[in-house]
Coordinates of C-alpha atoms and ligand atoms in Angstrom, one line a residue:
Chain A
M33 CA 3.8 -31.6 6.8
T34 CA 1.4 -31.0 4.1
V35 CA 2.2 -32.2 0.7
S36 CA 1.7 -29.6 -2.1
I37 CA 0.3 -30.4 -5.4
N38 CA 2.7 -30.3 -8.3
R39 CA 0.8 -27.7 -10.4
R40 CA 2.1 -28.8 -13.7
K41 CA 1.1 -32.4 -13.1
A42 CA -2.3 -31.3 -12.0
I43 CA -2.9 -29.3 -15.1
A44 CA -1.6 -32.1 -17.3
G45 CA -4.0 -34.4 -15.5
I46 CA -7.0 -32.2 -16.2
A47 CA -6.0 -31.8 -19.8
A48 CA -5.4 -35.5 -20.4
S49 CA -8.4 -36.9 -18.7
T50 CA -11.6 -35.7 -17.0
T51 CA -11.9 -38.9 -15.0
T52 CA -9.7 -40.3 -12.3
L53 CA -6.2 -38.9 -12.1
F54 CA -7.0 -37.1 -8.9
A55 CA -9.8 -38.0 -6.4
P56 CA -11.4 -35.0 -4.9
A57 CA -10.7 -36.1 -1.4
V58 CA -7.0 -36.2 -2.1
L59 CA -7.1 -32.8 -3.6
A60 CA -8.9 -31.3 -0.7
Q61 CA -6.3 -32.7 1.7
T62 CA -3.3 -31.5 -0.3
K63 CA -4.2 -27.9 -0.8
P64 CA -1.2 -26.0 0.5
R65 CA -2.0 -23.9 3.6
V66 CA -0.9 -20.3 3.6
I67 CA -1.3 -17.9 6.5
V68 CA -1.4 -14.2 6.0
I69 CA -0.9 -11.9 9.1
G70 CA -2.3 -8.5 8.6
G71 CA -5.4 -7.5 6.7
G72 CA -4.4 -4.2 5.3
F73 CA -3.7 -3.3 1.6
G74 CA -0.9 -5.8 1.5
G75 CA -2.4 -8.7 3.5
A76 CA -5.9 -8.5 2.2
S77 CA -4.8 -8.3 -1.4
C78 CA -2.4 -11.2 -1.0
A79 CA -5.0 -13.4 0.7
R80 CA -7.3 -12.8 -2.3
A81 CA -4.6 -13.5 -4.9
L82 CA -3.4 -16.6 -3.0
H83 CA -7.0 -17.9 -2.8
A84 CA -7.4 -17.3 -6.5
G85 CA -4.2 -19.3 -7.0
G86 CA -5.7 -22.4 -5.3
M87 CA -4.2 -22.1 -1.8
A88 CA -6.1 -22.7 1.4
V89 CA -5.8 -19.2 3.0
T90 CA -6.2 -18.0 6.5
L91 CA -6.0 -14.3 7.1
I92 CA -5.3 -13.2 10.7
E93 CA -6.2 -9.6 11.4
A94 CA -6.4 -7.9 14.7
D95 CA -9.4 -5.6 14.0
A96 CA -12.7 -6.5 12.5
R97 CA -12.8 -3.1 10.8
Y98 CA -10.0 -1.6 8.7
V99 CA -9.7 2.1 8.4
A100 CA -7.6 3.1 5.3
C101 CA -5.0 5.8 5.5
P102 CA -5.0 6.9 1.8
F103 CA -7.4 9.9 1.6
S104 CA -7.6 10.1 5.4
N105 CA -5.9 13.5 5.1
L106 CA -9.2 14.7 3.5
V107 CA -11.0 13.6 6.7
I108 CA -8.5 15.8 8.6
H109 CA -9.2 18.5 6.0
G110 CA -12.9 18.2 6.8
S111 CA -14.1 17.3 3.3
R112 CA -14.5 13.5 3.6
D113 CA -16.4 11.2 5.9
I114 CA -14.4 8.6 7.7
G115 CA -17.1 6.0 6.8
L116 CA -15.6 6.1 3.2
Q117 CA -12.3 5.0 4.7
T118 CA -13.7 2.0 6.6
F119 CA -13.9 -1.6 5.3
G120 CA -14.7 -5.0 6.6
Y121 CA -13.7 -8.6 5.7
E122 CA -17.1 -9.9 4.6
G123 CA -16.1 -9.9 0.9
L124 CA -12.9 -11.9 1.6
R125 CA -14.8 -14.3 3.8
K126 CA -17.5 -14.8 1.2
S127 CA -14.9 -15.7 -1.4
G128 CA -13.7 -18.6 0.8
I129 CA -10.8 -17.1 2.7
D130 CA -10.7 -18.2 6.4
I131 CA -10.8 -14.9 8.4
V132 CA -9.5 -15.0 11.9
I133 CA -10.1 -11.8 13.9
G134 CA -7.4 -11.8 16.6
R135 CA -3.8 -10.7 17.2
A136 CA -0.9 -13.0 16.2
T137 CA 1.6 -12.9 19.0
T138 CA 4.2 -15.6 18.1
V139 CA 5.6 -17.2 15.0
D140 CA 7.6 -20.4 15.3
T141 CA 9.5 -20.6 12.0
D142 CA 11.0 -24.0 12.8
R143 CA 7.7 -25.7 13.5
K144 CA 5.9 -23.4 11.0
N145 CA 3.1 -22.2 13.2
V146 CA 1.5 -19.0 14.4
G147 CA 0.3 -18.4 17.9
L148 CA -2.7 -16.1 18.6
A149 CA -3.4 -13.9 21.6
D150 CA -6.2 -16.3 22.6
G151 CA -3.8 -19.2 22.8
K152 CA -4.7 -20.9 19.6
T153 CA -2.0 -22.2 17.2
L154 CA -2.3 -22.4 13.4
A155 CA 0.1 -24.3 11.1
Y156 CA 1.3 -23.1 7.7
D157 CA 3.2 -24.3 4.7
R158 CA 4.2 -20.7 3.9
L159 CA 3.6 -17.5 5.9
V160 CA 3.0 -14.0 4.5
L161 CA 3.6 -11.1 7.0
A162 CA 1.9 -7.8 6.2
P163 CA 1.6 -6.2 9.6
G164 CA 2.2 -2.6 8.4
I165 CA 3.9 -0.2 10.9
D166 CA 4.1 0.4 14.6
I167 CA 4.9 3.7 16.1
R168 CA 8.3 3.8 17.8
F169 CA 7.4 5.2 21.2
D170 CA 11.1 4.8 22.2
A171 CA 12.5 7.0 19.5
L172 CA 11.4 10.5 20.2
P173 CA 11.9 11.9 23.7
G174 CA 8.6 12.9 25.2
Y175 CA 6.4 11.0 22.8
S176 CA 4.5 8.0 24.2
E177 CA 1.2 6.2 24.1
A178 CA -0.2 8.9 26.5
A179 CA 1.3 11.7 24.4
Q180 CA -0.4 10.5 21.2
E181 CA -3.8 11.4 22.8
I182 CA -2.6 15.0 23.2
M183 CA -0.4 15.3 20.1
P184 CA -2.0 12.8 17.7
H185 CA 0.1 11.3 14.9
A186 CA -2.9 10.2 12.8
W187 CA -0.4 7.9 11.0
K188 CA -2.7 4.9 11.6
A189 CA -6.2 5.9 10.5
G190 CA -9.2 5.8 12.8
T191 CA -9.6 7.4 16.1
Q192 CA -6.3 9.2 15.7
T193 CA -7.5 10.8 12.4
L194 CA -10.7 12.0 14.1
R195 CA -8.8 13.3 17.1
L196 CA -6.7 15.5 14.9
R197 CA -9.7 16.7 12.9
R198 CA -11.6 17.6 16.1
Q199 CA -8.6 19.5 17.5
L200 CA -8.3 21.6 14.3
E201 CA -12.0 22.3 14.3
A202 CA -12.0 23.3 18.0
M203 CA -8.9 25.6 17.6
D204 CA -9.5 29.4 17.7
D205 CA -8.9 31.4 14.6
G206 CA -5.4 32.6 15.1
G207 CA -4.0 29.5 16.6
T208 CA -0.8 27.9 15.4
V209 CA -0.7 24.4 14.1
I210 CA 2.6 22.5 14.3
M211 CA 3.5 19.4 12.3
S212 CA 6.6 17.3 13.0
I213 CA 7.9 15.1 10.2
P214 CA 10.4 12.3 10.7
A215 CA 13.5 11.2 8.7
N216 CA 13.3 8.4 6.2
P217 CA 12.1 5.7 6.0
Y218 CA 8.5 6.0 7.1
R219 CA 5.0 5.1 5.8
C220 CA 3.9 7.1 2.7
P221 CA 6.8 9.5 1.8
P222 CA 4.6 12.3 0.4
G223 CA 1.8 11.8 3.0
P224 CA 3.0 14.5 5.4
Y225 CA 3.2 17.1 2.7
E226 CA -0.2 16.3 1.4
R227 CA -1.5 16.7 5.0
A228 CA 0.4 20.0 5.4
S229 CA -1.3 21.2 2.1
L230 CA -4.7 20.2 3.2
I231 CA -4.4 21.7 6.7
A232 CA -3.2 24.9 5.1
H233 CA -6.2 24.9 2.9
Y234 CA -8.5 24.4 5.9
L235 CA -6.8 27.3 7.7
K236 CA -7.0 29.5 4.6
T237 CA -10.7 28.9 4.2
S238 CA -11.9 28.5 7.8
K239 CA -9.3 30.0 10.2
P240 CA -7.6 32.7 8.1
K241 CA -5.6 34.2 11.1
S242 CA -4.0 30.9 11.8
K243 CA -0.7 29.5 10.7
L244 CA 0.9 26.1 10.1
I245 CA 4.6 25.5 10.9
V246 CA 6.0 22.3 9.3
L247 CA 9.1 21.0 11.0
D248 CA 11.0 18.5 8.9
A249 CA 13.9 16.2 9.8
K250 CA 15.0 16.3 6.2
D251 CA 15.9 18.7 3.4
T252 CA 14.4 16.9 0.4
F253 CA 11.2 15.0 0.0
S254 CA 8.9 13.4 -2.5
K255 CA 7.3 15.7 -5.2
Q256 CA 9.1 18.6 -3.5
R257 CA 9.0 21.1 -6.3
L258 CA 5.3 20.4 -7.0
F259 CA 4.4 20.8 -3.4
Q260 CA 6.5 23.9 -2.8
N261 CA 5.3 25.6 -6.0
A262 CA 1.7 24.9 -4.9
W263 CA 2.4 26.2 -1.4
K264 CA 3.8 29.4 -2.8
E265 CA 0.9 29.8 -5.1
M266 CA -1.9 29.0 -2.6
Y267 CA -0.6 29.0 1.0
D268 CA 1.9 31.8 1.1
G269 CA 1.9 33.4 4.6
I270 CA 0.0 30.4 6.0
L271 CA 2.3 27.5 5.7
E272 CA 5.9 27.9 6.9
Y273 CA 8.2 25.1 6.0
V274 CA 11.3 24.5 8.2
P275 CA 13.7 22.0 6.7
L276 CA 16.5 20.1 8.5
A277 CA 19.1 22.7 7.4
S278 CA 17.1 25.5 9.1
G279 CA 16.6 23.5 12.3
G280 CA 13.6 21.5 11.4
K281 CA 14.5 18.3 13.2
T282 CA 12.4 17.6 16.2
T283 CA 14.5 16.5 19.2
E284 CA 11.9 16.4 21.9
V285 CA 8.2 17.0 22.4
I286 CA 6.6 18.3 25.7
P287 CA 2.9 17.4 25.5
A288 CA 2.1 19.2 28.8
E289 CA 3.3 22.4 27.2
M290 CA 2.1 21.7 23.7
T291 CA 5.7 22.3 22.7
V292 CA 8.0 20.8 20.0
V293 CA 11.7 21.3 20.6
T294 CA 14.0 21.4 17.6
E295 CA 17.8 21.8 17.3
F296 CA 17.4 25.6 17.0
A297 CA 14.1 26.6 18.7
R298 CA 11.0 25.7 20.7
H299 CA 7.6 25.9 19.0
K300 CA 4.3 26.1 20.9
G301 CA 1.2 25.1 19.1
A302 CA -2.6 25.1 19.7
V303 CA -2.6 21.8 17.7
V304 CA 0.4 19.6 17.4
N305 CA 0.6 16.7 14.9
V306 CA 3.6 14.6 15.5
I307 CA 4.5 12.0 12.9
P308 CA 6.9 9.9 14.9
P309 CA 9.6 7.4 13.7
Q310 CA 8.2 4.0 12.8
R311 CA 9.2 0.4 12.4
A312 CA 7.6 -2.8 11.1
G313 CA 4.6 -4.1 13.1
A314 CA 5.8 -5.9 16.2
I315 CA 5.0 -9.4 15.0
A316 CA 7.9 -9.0 12.5
A317 CA 10.4 -8.7 15.3
A318 CA 8.7 -11.6 17.1
A319 CA 9.0 -13.8 14.0
G320 CA 12.7 -12.9 13.7
V321 CA 12.3 -11.3 10.3
A322 CA 13.1 -7.7 11.3
D323 CA 16.7 -6.5 11.3
R324 CA 18.3 -3.9 13.6
S325 CA 16.7 -1.1 11.6
G326 CA 13.3 -2.4 12.7
W327 CA 12.3 -3.2 9.1
C328 CA 12.4 -6.5 7.2
P329 CA 15.0 -7.3 4.5
I330 CA 13.6 -9.4 1.7
N331 CA 14.6 -11.2 -1.4
P332 CA 13.6 -9.0 -4.3
V333 CA 12.4 -11.8 -6.5
T334 CA 10.3 -13.9 -4.1
L335 CA 9.7 -11.2 -1.4
E336 CA 10.9 -13.9 1.1
S337 CA 12.6 -12.9 4.3
Q338 CA 16.3 -12.9 4.1
L339 CA 16.4 -13.9 7.8
K340 CA 13.9 -16.8 8.0
P341 CA 12.8 -19.5 5.5
S342 CA 9.2 -19.8 4.2
V343 CA 8.2 -16.4 5.5
H344 CA 7.4 -13.6 3.0
V345 CA 7.2 -10.0 4.0
I346 CA 5.2 -7.4 2.0
G347 CA 4.0 -3.8 2.3
D348 CA 5.2 -1.2 4.8
A349 CA 7.0 -3.7 7.0
S350 CA 9.4 -4.7 4.2
I351 CA 12.6 -3.1 3.0
A352 CA 11.5 -3.0 -0.7
G353 CA 14.5 -1.2 -2.2
A354 CA 13.4 1.8 -4.2
M355 CA 9.7 1.1 -3.7
P356 CA 8.1 3.5 -1.2
K357 CA 5.9 2.3 1.7
S358 CA 2.5 2.9 0.0
A359 CA -0.8 1.2 -0.3
F360 CA -0.3 1.0 -4.1
A361 CA 3.1 -0.7 -3.6
A362 CA 1.7 -3.1 -0.9
N363 CA -1.1 -4.2 -3.3
A364 CA 1.4 -4.7 -6.2
Q365 CA 3.8 -6.7 -4.0
A366 CA 0.9 -8.7 -2.6
K367 CA -0.1 -10.0 -6.1
H368 CA 3.4 -10.9 -7.0
C369 CA 4.0 -12.5 -3.6
A370 CA 1.0 -14.7 -4.1
A371 CA 2.4 -15.8 -7.5
A372 CA 5.8 -16.5 -5.9
V373 CA 4.2 -18.5 -3.0
V374 CA 2.1 -20.6 -5.5
A375 CA 5.1 -21.3 -7.6
L376 CA 7.4 -22.3 -4.7
L377 CA 4.7 -24.5 -3.1
G378 CA 4.3 -26.2 -6.5
G379 CA 8.0 -27.0 -6.6
E380 CA 8.7 -24.4 -9.3
T381 CA 10.9 -21.3 -9.3
S382 CA 9.3 -18.0 -8.6
P383 CA 8.6 -15.6 -11.5
S384 CA 10.6 -12.4 -11.4
P385 CA 8.6 -9.3 -10.6
K386 CA 8.1 -6.1 -12.4
L387 CA 6.1 -3.7 -10.1
I388 CA 4.5 -0.3 -10.4
N389 CA 3.9 2.3 -7.8
T390 CA 1.9 5.5 -8.0
C391 CA 1.2 7.8 -5.2
Y392 CA -1.3 10.6 -5.7
S393 CA -1.4 13.5 -3.4
I394 CA -4.2 16.1 -3.0
V395 CA -2.8 19.6 -2.6
A396 CA -6.2 21.3 -2.6
P397 CA -9.7 20.4 -3.8
D398 CA -9.5 19.5 -7.5
Y399 CA -5.7 19.8 -7.4
G400 CA -3.9 16.4 -7.6
I401 CA -0.2 15.5 -8.2
S402 CA 1.4 12.1 -8.6
V403 CA 4.7 10.3 -8.5
A404 CA 5.1 7.0 -10.4
G405 CA 7.8 4.4 -10.5
V406 CA 8.4 1.0 -12.2
Y407 CA 10.7 -1.5 -10.4
Q408 CA 12.5 -4.7 -11.0
P409 CA 15.2 -6.8 -9.2
A410 CA 18.7 -5.5 -9.8
N411 CA 21.8 -5.8 -7.6
G412 CA 19.8 -7.7 -4.9
I413 CA 17.1 -5.1 -4.4
L414 CA 13.9 -3.9 -6.1
A415 CA 15.5 -1.1 -8.1
D416 CA 14.0 1.7 -10.3
V417 CA 13.7 0.8 -14.0
P418 CA 16.0 3.4 -15.6
N419 CA 14.4 6.3 -17.4
S420 CA 10.9 5.5 -16.2
G421 CA 8.5 7.0 -13.7
G422 CA 8.8 10.4 -12.0
A423 CA 6.5 13.2 -10.8
S424 CA 3.7 15.1 -12.6
P425 CA 4.9 17.9 -14.8
V426 CA 5.8 21.1 -13.0
N427 CA 4.0 23.3 -15.5
A428 CA 0.6 21.9 -15.9
S429 CA -2.9 23.4 -16.4
A430 CA -5.5 23.6 -13.7
A431 CA -7.5 21.0 -15.8
F432 CA -4.5 18.6 -15.7
R433 CA -4.3 18.9 -11.8
A434 CA -8.1 18.4 -11.6
Q435 CA -7.8 15.4 -13.8
E436 CA -5.2 13.9 -11.5
A437 CA -7.4 14.6 -8.5
A438 CA -10.2 12.7 -10.1
Y439 CA -7.8 9.8 -11.0
A440 CA -6.7 9.7 -7.4
D441 CA -10.2 9.2 -6.3
A442 CA -10.7 6.5 -8.9
W443 CA -7.5 4.8 -7.8
F444 CA -8.8 4.6 -4.2
T445 CA -12.1 3.0 -5.4
T446 CA -10.1 0.5 -7.5
I447 CA -7.6 -0.5 -4.9
T448 CA -10.1 -0.9 -2.1
A449 CA -12.4 -2.9 -4.3
Y450 CA -9.5 -5.3 -5.0
A451 CA -8.5 -5.6 -1.4
F452 CA -11.8 -5.5 0.4
G453 CA -14.6 -5.7 -2.2
N454 CA -17.0 -8.5 -3.1
A455 CA -15.8 -8.7 -6.7
Chain B
M278 CA -19.8 -39.5 -9.7
T279 CA -20.5 -36.5 -11.8
R280 CA -20.8 -34.4 -8.7
F281 CA -17.4 -35.5 -7.5
L282 CA -16.0 -34.7 -10.9
T283 CA -17.3 -31.2 -10.7
A284 CA -15.7 -30.9 -7.4
A285 CA -12.4 -32.0 -8.8
V286 CA -12.5 -29.5 -11.6
F287 CA -13.3 -26.7 -9.2
C288 CA -10.4 -27.6 -7.0
L289 CA -8.1 -27.5 -10.0
L290 CA -9.5 -24.4 -11.8
P291 CA -7.6 -22.0 -9.6
F292 CA -4.4 -23.8 -10.4
L293 CA -5.2 -23.6 -14.1
A294 CA -5.9 -19.9 -13.8
S295 CA -2.6 -19.3 -12.0
A296 CA -0.8 -21.4 -14.6
Q297 CA -1.3 -18.6 -17.1
V298 CA 1.3 -16.8 -14.9
A299 CA 0.9 -13.1 -15.5
P300 CA 3.9 -11.7 -17.5
P301 CA 6.1 -9.3 -15.4
G302 CA 4.2 -6.1 -14.6
A303 CA 0.8 -7.1 -15.8
E304 CA -0.7 -7.5 -12.4
S305 CA 0.4 -4.0 -11.4
C306 CA -1.8 -2.4 -14.1
G307 CA -4.8 -3.6 -12.0
G308 CA -3.8 -1.1 -9.3
C309 CA -5.6 1.5 -11.5
H310 CA -7.5 -0.3 -14.2
G311 CA -10.1 -2.9 -13.7
V312 CA -13.0 -1.5 -11.7
P313 CA -15.7 -0.3 -14.1
G314 CA -17.4 3.0 -13.7
T315 CA -14.5 5.0 -12.3
A316 CA -12.8 8.0 -14.0
L317 CA -9.9 5.7 -14.9
P318 CA -10.3 4.2 -18.4
A319 CA -11.4 0.5 -18.4
L320 CA -9.2 -1.7 -20.6
S321 CA -11.9 -4.3 -21.0
Q322 CA -13.1 -3.1 -24.4
L323 CA -9.6 -3.0 -25.9
K324 CA -8.0 -5.7 -28.0
S325 CA -4.4 -6.7 -27.3
D326 CA -3.0 -4.7 -30.2
Q327 CA -4.9 -1.6 -29.1
I328 CA -3.3 -1.9 -25.7
A329 CA 0.1 -2.4 -27.2
I330 CA -0.2 0.5 -29.6
A331 CA -1.5 2.8 -26.8
M332 CA 1.4 1.8 -24.6
A333 CA 3.9 2.4 -27.5
D334 CA 2.4 5.9 -28.0
F335 CA 2.5 6.7 -24.3
R336 CA 6.1 5.6 -24.2
K337 CA 7.1 7.8 -27.2
G338 CA 5.1 10.7 -25.9
A339 CA 2.9 10.6 -29.0
R340 CA -0.3 10.4 -26.9
E341 CA -1.3 12.8 -24.2
A342 CA -1.2 11.4 -20.7
T343 CA -1.2 12.4 -17.0
V344 CA 0.6 9.3 -15.8
M345 CA 0.7 6.6 -18.5
D346 CA 3.8 8.2 -20.2
R347 CA 5.8 7.8 -17.0
I348 CA 4.6 4.2 -16.5
A349 CA 4.9 3.0 -20.1
K350 CA 8.6 4.1 -20.2
G351 CA 9.3 1.3 -17.6
F352 CA 8.3 -1.4 -20.1
S353 CA 10.1 -2.6 -23.2
E354 CA 8.2 -3.4 -26.4
P355 CA 8.2 -7.2 -25.9
E356 CA 7.2 -6.8 -22.2
T357 CA 4.3 -4.5 -23.3
E358 CA 3.1 -7.0 -25.9
A359 CA 3.1 -9.8 -23.4
I360 CA 1.1 -7.7 -20.9
A361 CA -1.3 -6.6 -23.6
K362 CA -2.0 -10.2 -24.7
W363 CA -2.5 -11.3 -21.1
L364 CA -4.7 -8.3 -20.2
A365 CA -6.9 -8.8 -23.3
A366 CA -7.3 -12.5 -22.7
R367 CA -8.2 -11.9 -19.1
E368 CA -10.5 -9.0 -19.6
H369 CA -12.5 -10.8 -22.3
R370 CA -13.1 -13.8 -20.2
P371 CA -16.8 -14.1 -19.5
Ligands
FAD187 C1 -2.0 10.0 6.0 C2 -1.6 8.9 5.1 C3 -1.9 9.0 3.8 C4 -1.6 7.9 2.9 N1 -1.9 8.1 1.6 C5 -1.6 7.1 0.7 C6 -1.9 7.2 -0.7 O1 -2.5 8.2 -1.1 N2 -1.5 6.2 -1.5 C7 -0.9 5.1 -1.1 O2 -0.6 4.3 -1.9 N3 -0.5 5.0 0.2 C8 -0.9 5.9 1.1 N4 -0.6 5.8 2.4 C9 0.2 4.6 2.9 C10 -0.6 3.4 3.1 O3 -1.6 3.6 4.1 C11 0.3 2.2 3.6 O4 1.4 2.2 2.8 C12 -0.5 0.9 3.5 O5 -1.5 0.9 4.4 C13 0.5 -0.3 3.8 O6 -0.2 -1.5 3.7 P1 0.2 -2.7 4.7 O7 -0.7 -3.8 4.3 O8 1.7 -2.9 4.6 O9 -0.1 -2.2 6.2 P2 -1.5 -1.8 6.8 O10 -2.4 -1.2 5.8 O11 -1.2 -0.9 8.0 O12 -2.1 -3.1 7.3 C14 -1.5 -3.8 8.4 C15 -2.6 -4.6 9.1 O13 -2.1 -5.6 9.9 C16 -2.7 -5.7 11.1 N5 -1.8 -6.3 12.1 C17 -0.6 -5.8 12.5 N6 0.0 -6.7 13.3 C18 -0.9 -7.7 13.5 C19 -0.9 -8.9 14.3 N7 0.2 -9.2 15.1 N8 -1.9 -9.7 14.3 C20 -3.0 -9.5 13.5 N9 -3.1 -8.3 12.7 C21 -2.0 -7.5 12.7 C22 -3.2 -4.3 11.4 O14 -4.3 -4.3 12.3 C23 -3.5 -3.8 10.0 O15 -4.8 -3.9 9.7 C24 -0.9 6.8 3.3 C25 -0.6 6.7 4.7 C26 -0.9 7.7 5.6 C27 -0.6 7.6 7.0

């Protein structure tokens, strides 16, 4: 077992003397080793913050290229190149983080090691899991790995995003597009409604005889009034929204017939986008940190698993109380998680977090809206700070909406620079 | 020997940096602020009292905002002041 440095002693040492309290060799040997699994917004950000905090960090990521989901709805809209969504790990590697491209397949929380698909085993003092989501192919009758090629979810960005874009482009003017939206919880609560808005905008401007039917397994959703006002204003007659109460819940999909079955009806589409139910990335269950819901319960102060010691879970995979599953939240949790890990490995108590989330949505070009929240531990969860946060004002000028769209773009630049940049 | 000493200092610097543990919430501000040249205002030119005053104005609704009013309401005055001090100290580091 690696011995971690007592941080306070180390600092006292440096302040008291510039000579011999610690020999470099000893320091090198005793740097605590932290493994991060998953190089998305959560994992990449955490690796960076842990490294800045003096840990020896190994980041295990399955793919050499990361394709970001935020703003991928604009790729589907046809107004953004997927190249702008794509990032590598060179910046992290250059900063001194050990990058391992490969899939983690096992976690032994007793022996504290991670097994890779290629048979290698890596030991850790603490582990951070940030595997994002997996699609639950067992949850929606008719939906499967084969079905996703016909009815793309595009809920992991990359080939799925491009597939949906191409299908929309290839569709005849007059064709019907169908979207199926799941019940909570799922990645990016406002994401489906942003996508519906942007598909409607594409149809309005490029396929004016077409229609979009949005089938939802719920009756209420994030930024609902803002979205619905905008739909009325801009997409009346194009976008038809069917909530749970009107039979919006998808019960089955039939890819061979391009049909979505709901409690009340059958809908046939020329393009069908199924956003299926999800769970934490499979490695979470393999590590024993996912509960029966498929997600990972965590301590709201340390973001440590409630099920296994020395394992922290951040980002979409975690049950983060009132915090939504967003890139913004994953990044905020990552930075706090790093502080908690550094403190705990130094034998100190973890600081208590206060976290922010903001999700911007683009409803049309130059038309952005947002929802913000501030969170802190209360009653065992990350709870909303009372009387804070909320959505953009309902009555705002076009200039205000344009300003938020510009801020959304700036946010993407900032967050991806933090996670993947060279800075 | 000096070379070894330099190495030792480098090894410890990150620990020193993290010793100035960010006050609660401060790291989250970096989700939007911190990369120069975007539409979002940089905080690097602001002194800590300027940040604290701006936050107080946002909280009270005395300053126009698209989102800062909603965020500032989540922080008390002492929390804001601690964040402002930490941000200013960090941003002004060479
Ligand atoms: C259409 C859409 C729009 C969105 N828009 C926004 C937005 O505007 N703002 C916002 O804040 N959020 C947005 N989101 C949500 C955001 O994408 C996610 O919340 C965010 O990616 C979560 O980060 P994460 O690190 O938890 O997971 P991810 O970013 O998914 O990263 C997980 C990583 O782990 C890797 N991995 C998984 N298992 C293993 C393993 N066993 N071994 C090795 N590597 C592994 C994966 O390859 C992946 O790279 C959007 C999502 C979608 C789908």
